[in-house]
Short mmCIF file of C-alpha atoms in Angstrom, two decimals:
data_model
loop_
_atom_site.label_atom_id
_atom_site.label_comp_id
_atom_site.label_asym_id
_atom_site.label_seq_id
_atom_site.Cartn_x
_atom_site.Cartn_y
_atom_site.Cartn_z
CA UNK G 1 -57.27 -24.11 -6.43
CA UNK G 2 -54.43 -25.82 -8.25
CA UNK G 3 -50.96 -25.04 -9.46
CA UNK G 4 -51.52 -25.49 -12.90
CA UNK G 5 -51.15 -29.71 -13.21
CA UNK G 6 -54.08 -30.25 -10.83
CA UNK G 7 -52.25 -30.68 -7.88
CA UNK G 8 -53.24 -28.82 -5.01
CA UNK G 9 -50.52 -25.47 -4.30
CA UNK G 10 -47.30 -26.42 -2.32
CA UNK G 11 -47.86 -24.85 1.46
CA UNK G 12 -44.60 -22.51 2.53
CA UNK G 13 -42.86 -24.91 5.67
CA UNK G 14 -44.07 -23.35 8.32
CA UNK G 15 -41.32 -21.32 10.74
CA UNK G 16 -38.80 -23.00 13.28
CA UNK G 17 -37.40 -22.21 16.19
CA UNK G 18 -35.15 -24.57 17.51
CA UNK G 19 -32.63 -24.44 20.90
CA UNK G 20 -29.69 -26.08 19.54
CA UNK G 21 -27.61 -25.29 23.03
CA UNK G 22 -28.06 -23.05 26.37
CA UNK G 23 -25.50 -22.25 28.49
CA UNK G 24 -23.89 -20.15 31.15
CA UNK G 25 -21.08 -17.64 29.40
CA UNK G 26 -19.61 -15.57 32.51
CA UNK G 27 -20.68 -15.46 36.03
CA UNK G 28 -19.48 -13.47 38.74
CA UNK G 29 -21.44 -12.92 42.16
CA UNK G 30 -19.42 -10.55 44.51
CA UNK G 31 -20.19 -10.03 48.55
CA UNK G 32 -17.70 -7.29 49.46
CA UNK G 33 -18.56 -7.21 52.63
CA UNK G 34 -19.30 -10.26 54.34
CA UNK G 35 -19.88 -10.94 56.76
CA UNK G 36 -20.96 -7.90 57.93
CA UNK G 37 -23.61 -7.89 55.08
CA UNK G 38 -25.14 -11.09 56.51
CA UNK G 39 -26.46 -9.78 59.58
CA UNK G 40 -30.20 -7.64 59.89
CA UNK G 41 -30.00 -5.02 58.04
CA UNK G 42 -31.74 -1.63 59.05
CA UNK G 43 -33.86 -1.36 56.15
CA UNK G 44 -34.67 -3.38 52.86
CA UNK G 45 -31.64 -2.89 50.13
CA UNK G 46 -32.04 -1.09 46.88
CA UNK G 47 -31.83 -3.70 44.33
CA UNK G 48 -31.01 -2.23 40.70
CA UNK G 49 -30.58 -4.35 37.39
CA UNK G 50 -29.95 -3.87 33.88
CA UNK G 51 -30.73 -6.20 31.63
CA UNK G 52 -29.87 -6.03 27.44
CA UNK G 53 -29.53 -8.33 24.95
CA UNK G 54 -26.46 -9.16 22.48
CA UNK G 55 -27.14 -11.75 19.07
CA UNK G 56 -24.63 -12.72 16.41
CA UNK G 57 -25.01 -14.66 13.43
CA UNK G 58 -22.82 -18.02 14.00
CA UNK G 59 -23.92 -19.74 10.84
CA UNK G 60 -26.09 -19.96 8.35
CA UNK G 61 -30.11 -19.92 10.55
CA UNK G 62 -28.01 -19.78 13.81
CA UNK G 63 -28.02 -16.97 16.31
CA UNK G 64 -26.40 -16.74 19.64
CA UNK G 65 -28.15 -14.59 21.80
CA UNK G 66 -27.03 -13.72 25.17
CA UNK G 67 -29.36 -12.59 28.21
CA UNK G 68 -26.72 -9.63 30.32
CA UNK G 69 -28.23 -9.10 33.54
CA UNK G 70 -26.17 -7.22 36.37
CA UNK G 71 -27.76 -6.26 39.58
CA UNK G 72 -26.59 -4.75 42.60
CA UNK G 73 -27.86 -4.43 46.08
CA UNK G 74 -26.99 -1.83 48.52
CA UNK G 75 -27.91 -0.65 52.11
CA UNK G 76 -26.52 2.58 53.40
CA UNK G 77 -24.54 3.04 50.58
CA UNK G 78 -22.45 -0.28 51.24
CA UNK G 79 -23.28 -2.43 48.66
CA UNK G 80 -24.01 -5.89 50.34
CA UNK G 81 -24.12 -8.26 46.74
CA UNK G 82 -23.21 -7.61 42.46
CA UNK G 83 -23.60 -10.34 40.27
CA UNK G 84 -23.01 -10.34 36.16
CA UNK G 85 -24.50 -13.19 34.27
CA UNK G 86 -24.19 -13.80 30.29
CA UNK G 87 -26.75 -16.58 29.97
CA UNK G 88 -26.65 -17.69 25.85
CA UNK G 89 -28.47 -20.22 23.59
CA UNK G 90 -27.57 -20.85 20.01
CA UNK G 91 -30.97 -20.85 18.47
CA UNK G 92 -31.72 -22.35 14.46
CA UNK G 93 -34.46 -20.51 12.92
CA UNK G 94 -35.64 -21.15 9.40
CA UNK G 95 -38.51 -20.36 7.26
CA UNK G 96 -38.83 -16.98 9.40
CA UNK G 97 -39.43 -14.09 6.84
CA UNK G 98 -36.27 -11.33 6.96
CA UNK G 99 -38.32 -8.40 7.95
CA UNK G 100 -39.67 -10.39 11.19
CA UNK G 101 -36.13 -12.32 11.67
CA UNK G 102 -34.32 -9.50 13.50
CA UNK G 103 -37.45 -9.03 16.41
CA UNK G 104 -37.56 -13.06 17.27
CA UNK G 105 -34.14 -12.92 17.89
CA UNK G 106 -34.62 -10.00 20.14
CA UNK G 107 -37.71 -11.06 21.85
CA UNK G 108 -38.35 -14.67 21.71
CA UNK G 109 -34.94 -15.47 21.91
CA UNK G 110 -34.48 -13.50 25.12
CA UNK G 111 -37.59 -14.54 26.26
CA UNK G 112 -36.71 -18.52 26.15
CA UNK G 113 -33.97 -17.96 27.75
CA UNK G 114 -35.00 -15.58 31.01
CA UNK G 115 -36.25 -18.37 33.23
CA UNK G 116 -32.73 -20.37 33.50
CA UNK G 117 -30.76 -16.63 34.05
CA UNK G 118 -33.38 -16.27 36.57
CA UNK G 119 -32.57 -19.67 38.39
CA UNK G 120 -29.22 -19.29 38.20
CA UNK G 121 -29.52 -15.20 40.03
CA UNK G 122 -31.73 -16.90 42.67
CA UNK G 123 -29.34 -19.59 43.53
CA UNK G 124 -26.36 -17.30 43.34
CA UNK G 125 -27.72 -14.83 45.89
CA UNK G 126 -28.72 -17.47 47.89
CA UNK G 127 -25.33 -19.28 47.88
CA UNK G 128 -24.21 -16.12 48.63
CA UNK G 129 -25.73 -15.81 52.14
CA UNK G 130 -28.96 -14.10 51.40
CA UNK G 131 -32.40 -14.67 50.44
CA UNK G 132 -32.76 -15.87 46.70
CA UNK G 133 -33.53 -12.68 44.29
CA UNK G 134 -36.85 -13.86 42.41
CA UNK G 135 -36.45 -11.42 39.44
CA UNK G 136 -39.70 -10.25 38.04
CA UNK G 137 -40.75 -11.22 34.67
CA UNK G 138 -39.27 -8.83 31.75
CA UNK G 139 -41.32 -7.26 28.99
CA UNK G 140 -38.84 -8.21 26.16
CA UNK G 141 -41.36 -6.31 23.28
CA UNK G 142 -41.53 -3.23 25.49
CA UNK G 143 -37.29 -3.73 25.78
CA UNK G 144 -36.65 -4.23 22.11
CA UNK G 145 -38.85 -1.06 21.81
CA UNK G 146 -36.84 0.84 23.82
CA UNK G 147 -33.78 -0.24 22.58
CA UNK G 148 -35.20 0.54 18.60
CA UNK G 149 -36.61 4.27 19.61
CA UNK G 150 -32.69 4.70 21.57
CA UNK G 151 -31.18 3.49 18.57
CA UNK G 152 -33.70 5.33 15.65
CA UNK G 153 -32.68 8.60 18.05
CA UNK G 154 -29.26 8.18 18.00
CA UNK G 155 -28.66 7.99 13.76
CA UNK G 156 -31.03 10.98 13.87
CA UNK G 157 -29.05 12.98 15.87
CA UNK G 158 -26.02 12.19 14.10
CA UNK G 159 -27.75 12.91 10.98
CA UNK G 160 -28.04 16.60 12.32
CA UNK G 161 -25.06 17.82 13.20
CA UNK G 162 -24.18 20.65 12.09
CA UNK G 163 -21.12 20.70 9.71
#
């Protein structure tokens, strides 16, 4: 096939994803009650985290998307470590068609990015006087579902209100 002056048809560049930068935003890792919370403990703590994603548009093809994860761990309802970490990249992406743009900045972004937040939770916890926190890998399709569905949900219901 041929675009009309024998040549063969131009291919479309193919997509790019590029990590311009990475870096630590905010950090905080809090041990309220050391040392106290040092010692053997009676039981094993209950570790929650949240984790969500943020992205904004810096320039033209560049995103910066920041990984939030907080965690807490408590015993006996003392809570023996908190931490907050806003790990960000600025990402380039070109040749990405709009309607699959906003879901690679959501998910592969995030996803790039999890393994360095997850370094830096270990060694915090650790520095802190306690066994490093291996955080389990994070389904960042099943999040950006969830987060979609929340959102979809949310302009529906405001849609409904009754006047």
């Amino acid at each position: 096939m041929t675009n009309g002056n024998g040549a063969p048809p131009e291919a479309a560049p193919p997509p790019q994803l590029n990590v311009l930068a990475q870096y630590t935003k905010d950090l905080s890792f809090e041990n309220p009650n050391a040392p106290a919370s040092l010692g053997p403990q009676p039981q094993q703590p209950a570790i929650n985290i949240q984790i969500n994603v943020n992205a904004n548009n810096i320039a033209e093809n560049e995103y910066e998307v920041a990984l939030l994860i907080e965690g807490k761990a408590e015993n006996s309802g003392k809570v023996m470590f908190s931490f907050d970490l806003a790990y960000a990249g600025v990402f380039r992406i070109v040749n990405v068609p709009k309607e699959n743009l906003h879901p690679l900045i959501m998910i592969e972004c995030p996803r790039l990015l999890f393994p360095f937040a997850r370094e830096i939770i270990a060694t915090s916890v650790r520095d802190g006087g306690f066994p490093p926190l291996m955080l389990d890998p994070v389904d960042f399709v099943g999040l950006y579902r969830q987060n979609m569905e929340r959102q979809a949900a949310a302009e529906q219901a405001a849609q409904v209100k009754p006047s």
